[in-house]
Amino acid sequence: MVEIKRYSPVAFKASPKRTEVRDNWTVVLEYDGEGQAAFGQSSVNDNYLVDLSHITRFDVQSSNLDSITPFGIKIPQGLCESYLQDGVLINRMNRIQASVFCLPNKKNEMLTECKCDADCKCDPQNSSSYTETTEVGMCMAIIGKNVFSITEKLTSLDFMDSAKTTPFLYQAPMSHIPCQIITLSRDSAKSGIIFTASRGYGKDMVHAIMDAGEEFGLKPAGEDKFKSWLNNL
Amino acid sequence: MITRINQLPTLRVDPANKVVFDYKGKDYVGVKGDTVATALYHNGVRIFGRSLKYHRPRGLYSLDGECSNTCMEIDGIPNVRTENTLVKQGMKVKEQNVKGSAENDMMGFIDKLDWMMPAGFYYKTMHKPASIWPIAMKQIRKAAGLGVLSPDFEMPGKFDQIFPSADVVVIGGGPAGMNAALAAADKGLRVIIMESRPWLGGFFDYRTFDYKDAQYKNSKPLYSRARELASKVESHANIRVFKHTSVVGTYTNNLVTGFQIGGDNDKFNERYIEIRAKSVVVAAGCIERPLLFENNERPGVMQVACAHRLARTYGILAGEKAVFSVGHDLGLEAAVDLFDLGMKIICVADVREDGQNPYLMIELAKRNIPYLKGWVASEAHGSKRVNKVTMTTLDGTISRDFECDLVVASAGLTPINGHLTLAHAKLRYDSHTNFFVADTMPEKTHAAGRMLGLEDSLSIEVSGKLAGLNAALDCKLMPQSYGNTEVDALKSEIESFTAQSKELPGPARGSKFVTAPVKGRKTFICFDEDTTIKNIKQTIDMGFDVPELIKRFTSAGTGPGQGGIPGHNLPLYVAKYTAASSKCFSSSSSSSIQSLGATPKPTNVRPPLVPTLIATYSGSKHIMMKRTPMDEMQRADGGVFRKIGVWERARYFSDDFSCKKEIENVRNNVGMLDGSTLGKFRIHGPDALKVLQRVYVSDMSKVKTGRVKYSAMCNDDGCVIDDGVVVKLAENDYYFTTSTARAGATIEWLRYHTRFDGWDFYVVNLTDSMGVINLSGPNARKVLQKITSEDVSNSAFPFSGYKEFIIKDTIPVKAMRLGFVGELSYELHVPSSYMVSLWNMVKDAGKEFNIQNFGVEAQNVLRMEKCHIILGQESEQRTNLLDLGLGFLWDRTKKDAKTIGAVALRQAENDPTRFRLVGFEMENNGRAARDGALIVDDKVRGYVCTARDSFTLNKAVGMALVESHLAKVGTRIQIFEDECKGELIYGTVVPMPFYDPDGKRMKS
């Protein structure tokens, strides 16, 4: 009898300490040795790589994107602007397209106030404008003090560009692989990015990032570390 | 071993910290901060290696790696520039390009045979009779090149890369560069400063001199000023300092590349650096222009800064008795300073008739150092190292010999302007400075410091500040940057500094002296390539008159030094010699270039400006490949993986690369293949169908719900670029597949070909989102039925059918009934995260049938037997839809769609000259021809696309693209394979497909 499970494209060389099964995903909440302290509470300036490939993501496309409000939230108007509200991260990709990430601290009750009819423009499960893209890519976050020292070994993108305000989106290569990278914070020790890339690159991407982060003590962390970081933003 | 001067305030070594290294099997001792070259010099080594062509002894010359003189093998790596490489504990150092030793090189006799090797001799000799050349070529190749590297040598160490961001990049960490960095950083900009030495300071760093004229309050020595500036730069929050970092390239839009050598606390040995800045300041300074005289590269001859820095930076006196032959004040200053440090200065010859700093003249006189104005070194003596030098007047009429063990020689200065020329600055010759200077600067690039001809310390600093402020203005004028008030303030600050700079001394008059009055047989203009003045004369006399061509013909400036030594002298000498020849003057006369009416033209420079390891460019060497969800499991099942496009795929499942068992299992039983690499897309929106009609050759309005439609895409030439199946999910909502190779380009293809239509449609790339299991073989249905309650019988799920169902109430599956391998087949498209679970279910269900994996090669043979094509294998750039026999896919009636390629296909329809895809079998039960083998008669008539020994058919069969007159069934074809030595193999054109022509098996 085969057990039905969903597998992340990302695997770390670390032993999960606490896990939780969610929609057939085995989500690692904490790894051995990552430290139990919530993000920012530890005296050590650690840097973490977190696998978020299980979080639900959508592609939204419409010639009238302004009329669409994923989970009741407006899509940012400016190209490559992002917006984070109540755990929903929306990124404007181009004139007709946006991506939507349901981060682990997303509030599920958001749709209860929705009064839309059929083809509801705020419900990704109900509208034809949405395509679920959870399976398309891996999704990871790098958080900690040295995030941008690590990323500058992987990409020439200027995350500290003063003309941009967080959160903002880059659609560009990291470690030579096309990615969507959202800079959520560049505030000293609370710096962090979340990014997606084609699922098939998961293994090699982890290898490249861990290698780049080795000198900064980058280590794998579970979802709880990411949540505590997110809640601190 | 020489006694080191340990108490100098300028030292950059720690004499108390010993470093033991190995040189030719013996332990040598250096100190922390030493380069390999300085440590060897300190230990008495004077000959570091032998030259490329003549095996002449070579020694320390520039201390900055400007030539290959001191390239050695270090820890197994040849051609390491020992002047730039810090010595480390346990390092193993060897000399190179010697037979015997550098001291006693058995190949040294070649130096006497220079008369046999005039300029370009290898272009002119050893070609007649022609049979000599292959033998001569081998010998020349053996002799050419420096250092030996084994092909399987594995580079030790860690190599990294970094792509930092900055507003302003400053190239050069000297006084001008540091001032530029501070000026820009004080305006709130992010600045990166790159310095090739392991410390900031440039040509101030080793100089104790001040001019006693209150340039700095408190009469500060230059090294002290340098360290003060360095301290400010390194503590500035907006400045990032990359020391021991050489810039190797500057490109348009302010892209600067370089490499950094790792220090004790760094995690890398070397790392590649690439910066895209908003503005660039080049303050790279100057190097010395070598003095040309006989034996000017003999160990014991060195440049002024080399001797001076050797003493002041490393505490090593280069010799006991020195003769100076110089053309600039730095030479006089070095003579005074080295005298004070204990060196005996026999005399100082100066090629300049006037313009000397009077203060320095007084200081020379105070020390009773003989000063010979208008004299120059004409020949260095000594077989392996200098023991005497002949000095002459500039016109060569009077000569005198001086015994010495050191000749400090320099004709003048030359700016390091390769960074500007790479960034497309146009250089012109400036007769005042005798420099090549930038006539037009690249956009948002500024030069500063000595490279502008400035010699006065304050002028250099102010020029740096100005360049920094101008770079800041570049950044602030950008659309998104700052308000006008700040820009106005900046502009007025620039005006103020410009006015200040005009009060200070401007560019100094440069020495124009090129060569001593010698014939030039052993006067080397390029040390790396052993090119002499005589060679240059020979080349010009042959009719070459452009320095760039002379450089090619003589190889001058094409060695590891990247033109550092000959870069300036070559064009000066060529200009002077060509002008002098035309006016019947002697080239060695003291006539100036200007007086002869000559205009020197610079030669080109190319990246890398400074040589480094290929490993550095390679960086951390991550191979980024895509893997399917089944990667790990297939490896565990014995899969042999190969890189196919961007993917790693299981090509075989045993050591038998003919895949006999895998093929037979699919033909007779059931097998499973991971087809997840297929391109997969959703297209939706009101105009989705119009798009499909445009890009596919078939009428896509005929795609029916519950059915799959196979079709192809062509380009405007009618050539097939992709094929796949399309499924209708809902009204104006389709799911389609593409070939693996085309997946990355599909969305752009659709957008490009509908760009003027304004259609409302949306495409989502689901390639990685869906895993694909290809379940094939006569028992495939039985296996599938075991994991689903859905009716998968032939009537309920016929060939070309499409179904969606959910397995175990959890896993959603898009199932297609296809037959690529010619058997009953199902393609199960499943969310990638569930792929492993479904794969295991299928495997579990197939246990009773002994289900087996099959890989890409088995699939290749299976589909070839069925004559199903793979684009790229049965097609190339010029192969159109009709050539492949796929014309039946093309719907000629859907005119409104403006189908891509339709016009070209109409024209090609009756073209008899086109290739045709044919099937063939080998004659006399022969082996299969190799893929790509040529079909020939008296000409090439086509090529073999795929051919294999078919275990199913018990014969070798294949497909080939051939000229149409060979396409008739029964035609005998001749096949030419690589290295067949004229022995052709033969086949006969036969009907296609070879296997199950009626398709009963895949449709049953």
CSV table of N, CA and C in Angstrom, one decimal, chain B residues 753-832:
chain,number,residue,atom,x,y,z
B,753,HIS,N,4.4,36.1,-32.1
B,753,HIS,CA,3.6,36.0,-33.3
B,753,HIS,C,2.2,36.5,-33.2
B,754,THR,N,1.8,37.1,-32.1
B,754,THR,CA,0.5,37.7,-31.9
B,754,THR,C,0.7,39.2,-31.5
B,755,ARG,N,1.9,39.7,-31.7
B,755,ARG,CA,2.2,41.0,-31.0
B,755,ARG,C,1.4,42.1,-31.6
B,756,PHE,N,0.9,42.0,-32.9
B,756,PHE,CA,0.2,43.1,-33.5
B,756,PHE,C,-1.3,43.0,-33.4
B,757,ASP,N,-1.8,41.9,-32.8
B,757,ASP,CA,-3.2,41.5,-32.9
B,757,ASP,C,-4.0,42.1,-31.8
B,758,GLY,N,-3.4,42.4,-30.6
B,758,GLY,CA,-4.1,42.9,-29.5
B,758,GLY,C,-5.1,41.8,-28.9
B,759,TRP,N,-4.8,40.6,-29.1
B,759,TRP,CA,-5.6,39.5,-28.6
B,759,TRP,C,-5.5,39.4,-27.1
B,760,ASP,N,-6.7,38.9,-26.5
B,760,ASP,CA,-6.8,38.8,-25.1
B,760,ASP,C,-6.6,37.3,-24.7
B,761,PHE,N,-5.4,37.0,-24.3
B,761,PHE,CA,-5.1,35.6,-23.9
B,761,PHE,C,-4.0,35.5,-22.9
B,762,TYR,N,-3.9,34.4,-22.2
B,762,TYR,CA,-3.0,34.3,-21.1
B,762,TYR,C,-2.3,32.9,-21.2
B,763,VAL,N,-1.1,32.9,-21.0
B,763,VAL,CA,-0.4,31.6,-21.0
B,763,VAL,C,0.4,31.4,-19.7
B,764,VAL,N,0.3,30.2,-19.2
B,764,VAL,CA,1.1,29.8,-18.0
B,764,VAL,C,1.9,28.6,-18.3
B,765,ASN,N,3.2,28.7,-17.9
B,765,ASN,CA,4.1,27.6,-18.1
B,765,ASN,C,4.0,26.6,-17.0
B,766,LEU,N,3.5,25.4,-17.3
B,766,LEU,CA,3.3,24.4,-16.2
B,766,LEU,C,4.3,23.3,-16.3
B,767,THR,N,5.3,23.5,-17.1
B,767,THR,CA,6.3,22.4,-17.4
B,767,THR,C,6.7,21.7,-16.1
B,768,ASP,N,7.2,22.5,-15.1
B,768,ASP,CA,7.7,21.9,-13.9
B,768,ASP,C,6.6,21.5,-13.0
B,769,SER,N,5.4,22.0,-13.2
B,769,SER,CA,4.3,21.8,-12.4
B,769,SER,C,3.7,20.3,-12.4
B,770,MET,N,3.9,19.7,-13.6
B,770,MET,CA,3.3,18.4,-13.9
B,770,MET,C,4.4,17.4,-14.2
B,771,GLY,N,4.4,16.3,-13.4
B,771,GLY,CA,5.2,15.2,-13.7
B,771,GLY,C,4.4,14.3,-14.7
B,772,VAL,N,5.2,13.6,-15.5
B,772,VAL,CA,4.5,12.7,-16.5
B,772,VAL,C,5.0,11.3,-16.5
B,773,ILE,N,4.1,10.3,-16.3
B,773,ILE,CA,4.5,8.9,-16.4
B,773,ILE,C,4.0,8.4,-17.7
B,774,ASN,N,4.9,7.8,-18.5
B,774,ASN,CA,4.5,7.2,-19.7
B,774,ASN,C,4.4,5.7,-19.4
B,775,LEU,N,3.2,5.2,-19.5
B,775,LEU,CA,3.0,3.8,-19.2
B,775,LEU,C,2.7,3.1,-20.5
B,776,SER,N,3.6,2.2,-20.9
B,776,SER,CA,3.6,1.7,-22.3
B,776,SER,C,3.8,0.1,-22.3
B,777,GLY,N,3.1,-0.5,-23.2
B,777,GLY,CA,3.2,-1.9,-23.4
B,777,GLY,C,1.9,-2.6,-23.4
B,778,PRO,N,1.8,-3.8,-23.9
B,778,PRO,CA,0.6,-4.5,-24.0
B,778,PRO,C,-0.2,-4.7,-22.7
B,779,ASN,N,0.5,-4.7,-21.6
B,779,ASN,CA,-0.1,-4.8,-20.3
B,779,ASN,C,-0.4,-3.5,-19.6
B,780,ALA,N,-0.2,-2.4,-20.3
B,780,ALA,CA,-0.3,-1.0,-19.7
B,780,ALA,C,-1.7,-0.8,-19.1
B,781,ARG,N,-2.7,-1.3,-19.9
B,781,ARG,CA,-4.1,-1.0,-19.4
B,781,ARG,C,-4.4,-1.8,-18.1
B,782,LYS,N,-3.9,-3.0,-18.1
B,782,LYS,CA,-4.1,-3.8,-16.9
B,782,LYS,C,-3.5,-3.1,-15.6
B,783,VAL,N,-2.4,-2.5,-15.8
B,783,VAL,CA,-1.7,-1.9,-14.7
B,783,VAL,C,-2.5,-0.6,-14.3
B,784,LEU,N,-2.9,0.2,-15.3
B,784,LEU,CA,-3.6,1.4,-15.0
B,784,LEU,C,-4.9,1.1,-14.3
B,785,GLN,N,-5.6,0.1,-14.8
B,785,GLN,CA,-6.9,-0.2,-14.3
B,785,GLN,C,-6.8,-0.5,-12.8
B,786,LYS,N,-5.7,-1.0,-12.3
B,786,LYS,CA,-5.5,-1.4,-10.9
B,786,LYS,C,-5.4,-0.2,-10.0
B,787,ILE,N,-5.1,1.0,-10.5
B,787,ILE,CA,-5.0,2.1,-9.6
B,787,ILE,C,-6.1,3.1,-9.8
B,788,THR,N,-7.0,2.9,-10.7
B,788,THR,CA,-8.2,3.8,-10.8
B,788,THR,C,-9.5,3.1,-11.0
B,789,SER,N,-10.5,3.7,-10.5
B,789,SER,CA,-11.8,3.1,-10.7
B,789,SER,C,-12.4,3.6,-12.1
B,790,GLU,N,-11.7,4.5,-12.7
B,790,GLU,CA,-12.2,5.0,-14.0
B,790,GLU,C,-12.1,3.9,-15.1
B,791,ASP,N,-13.1,3.8,-16.0
B,791,ASP,CA,-13.1,2.8,-17.0
B,791,ASP,C,-12.0,3.2,-18.0
B,792,VAL,N,-11.0,2.4,-18.1
B,792,VAL,CA,-9.9,2.7,-19.1
B,792,VAL,C,-9.9,1.7,-20.2
B,793,SER,N,-11.0,1.0,-20.5
B,793,SER,CA,-11.1,0.1,-21.6
B,793,SER,C,-10.9,0.8,-22.9
B,794,ASN,N,-10.7,0.0,-23.9
B,794,ASN,CA,-10.4,0.7,-25.3
B,794,ASN,C,-11.6,1.4,-25.7
B,795,SER,N,-12.8,1.0,-25.4
B,795,SER,CA,-14.0,1.7,-25.8
B,795,SER,C,-14.2,3.0,-25.0
B,796,ALA,N,-14.0,2.9,-23.7
B,796,ALA,CA,-14.2,4.1,-22.9
B,796,ALA,C,-13.0,5.1,-22.9
B,797,PHE,N,-11.9,4.6,-23.3
B,797,PHE,CA,-10.7,5.4,-23.3
B,797,PHE,C,-9.8,5.0,-24.5
B,798,PRO,N,-10.4,5.4,-25.7
B,798,PRO,CA,-9.7,4.9,-26.9
B,798,PRO,C,-8.4,5.7,-27.2
B,799,PHE,N,-7.8,5.3,-28.3
B,799,PHE,CA,-6.6,6.0,-28.8
B,799,PHE,C,-6.9,7.4,-29.1
B,800,SER,N,-6.0,8.3,-28.7
B,800,SER,CA,-6.2,9.8,-28.8
B,800,SER,C,-7.3,10.3,-27.8
B,801,GLY,N,-7.6,9.5,-26.8
B,801,GLY,CA,-8.6,10.0,-25.8
B,801,GLY,C,-7.9,10.8,-24.7
B,802,TYR,N,-8.8,11.5,-24.0
B,802,TYR,CA,-8.3,12.3,-22.9
B,802,TYR,C,-9.2,12.2,-21.7
B,803,LYS,N,-8.7,12.0,-20.6
B,803,LYS,CA,-9.6,11.8,-19.4
B,803,LYS,C,-8.9,12.5,-18.2
B,804,GLU,N,-9.8,13.1,-17.3
B,804,GLU,CA,-9.3,13.6,-16.0
B,804,GLU,C,-9.9,12.8,-15.0
B,805,PHE,N,-9.1,12.2,-14.1
B,805,PHE,CA,-9.7,11.5,-12.9
B,805,PHE,C,-8.8,11.7,-11.7
B,806,ILE,N,-9.4,11.3,-10.6
B,806,ILE,CA,-8.7,11.4,-9.3
B,806,ILE,C,-8.4,10.1,-8.7
B,807,ILE,N,-7.1,9.9,-8.4
B,807,ILE,CA,-6.7,8.6,-7.9
B,807,ILE,C,-6.7,8.6,-6.4
B,808,LYS,N,-7.3,7.6,-5.8
B,808,LYS,CA,-7.4,7.5,-4.4
B,808,LYS,C,-8.0,8.7,-3.8
B,809,ASP,N,-8.9,9.4,-4.5
B,809,ASP,CA,-9.6,10.6,-4.0
B,809,ASP,C,-8.6,11.7,-3.7
B,810,THR,N,-7.5,11.6,-4.2
B,810,THR,CA,-6.5,12.6,-3.8
B,810,THR,C,-5.7,13.2,-5.0
B,811,ILE,N,-5.2,12.3,-5.8
B,811,ILE,CA,-4.2,12.7,-6.8
B,811,ILE,C,-5.0,13.0,-8.1
B,812,PRO,N,-5.0,14.3,-8.6
B,812,PRO,CA,-5.7,14.6,-9.8
B,812,PRO,C,-4.8,14.2,-11.0
B,813,VAL,N,-5.3,13.5,-12.0
B,813,VAL,CA,-4.5,13.1,-13.1
B,813,VAL,C,-5.2,13.5,-14.4
B,814,LYS,N,-4.3,14.0,-15.3
B,814,LYS,CA,-4.7,14.3,-16.7
B,814,LYS,C,-4.2,13.1,-17.5
B,815,ALA,N,-5.0,12.3,-18.0
B,815,ALA,CA,-4.5,11.1,-18.7
B,815,ALA,C,-4.8,11.2,-20.2
B,816,MET,N,-3.8,10.8,-21.0
B,816,MET,CA,-3.9,10.9,-22.5
B,816,MET,C,-3.5,9.5,-23.0
B,817,ARG,N,-4.3,9.1,-24.0
B,817,ARG,CA,-4.0,7.8,-24.6
B,817,ARG,C,-3.2,8.1,-25.9
B,818,LEU,N,-1.9,7.8,-25.9
B,818,LEU,CA,-1.0,8.1,-27.0
B,818,LEU,C,-0.3,6.9,-27.4
B,819,GLY,N,0.7,7.0,-28.4
B,819,GLY,CA,1.4,5.8,-28.8
B,819,GLY,C,2.7,6.1,-29.4
B,820,PHE,N,3.5,7.0,-28.8
B,820,PHE,CA,4.7,7.4,-29.3
B,820,PHE,C,5.7,6.2,-29.6
B,821,VAL,N,5.6,5.3,-28.6
B,821,VAL,CA,6.6,4.1,-28.8
B,821,VAL,C,5.9,3.0,-29.6
B,822,GLY,N,4.7,3.2,-30.1
B,822,GLY,CA,4.1,2.2,-31.0
B,822,GLY,C,3.4,1.1,-30.2
B,823,GLU,N,3.2,1.3,-29.0
B,823,GLU,CA,2.4,0.3,-28.2
B,823,GLU,C,1.2,1.0,-27.5
B,824,LEU,N,0.4,0.2,-26.9
B,824,LEU,CA,-0.7,0.8,-26.0
B,824,LEU,C,0.0,1.6,-25.0
B,825,SER,N,-0.3,2.9,-24.9
B,825,SER,CA,0.4,3.8,-24.0
B,825,SER,C,-0.5,4.8,-23.4
B,826,TYR,N,-0.2,5.1,-22.2
B,826,TYR,CA,-0.9,6.2,-21.4
B,826,TYR,C,0.1,7.2,-20.9
B,827,GLU,N,-0.2,8.5,-21.1
B,827,GLU,CA,0.6,9.5,-20.5
B,827,GLU,C,-0.2,10.1,-19.3
B,828,LEU,N,0.3,9.9,-18.1
B,828,LEU,CA,-0.4,10.4,-16.9
B,828,LEU,C,0.3,11.7,-16.5
B,829,HIS,N,-0.4,12.8,-16.6
B,829,HIS,CA,0.1,14.1,-16.1
B,829,HIS,C,-0.4,14.3,-14.7
B,830,VAL,N,0.5,14.5,-13.8
B,830,VAL,CA,0.2,14.5,-12.4
B,830,VAL,C,0.9,15.7,-11.7
B,831,PRO,N,0.3,16.4,-10.7
B,831,PRO,CA,1.1,17.4,-10.0
B,831,PRO,C,2.4,16.9,-9.5
B,832,SER,N,3.4,17.7,-9.7
B,832,SER,CA,4.8,17.2,-9.5
B,832,SER,C,5.0,16.7,-8.0
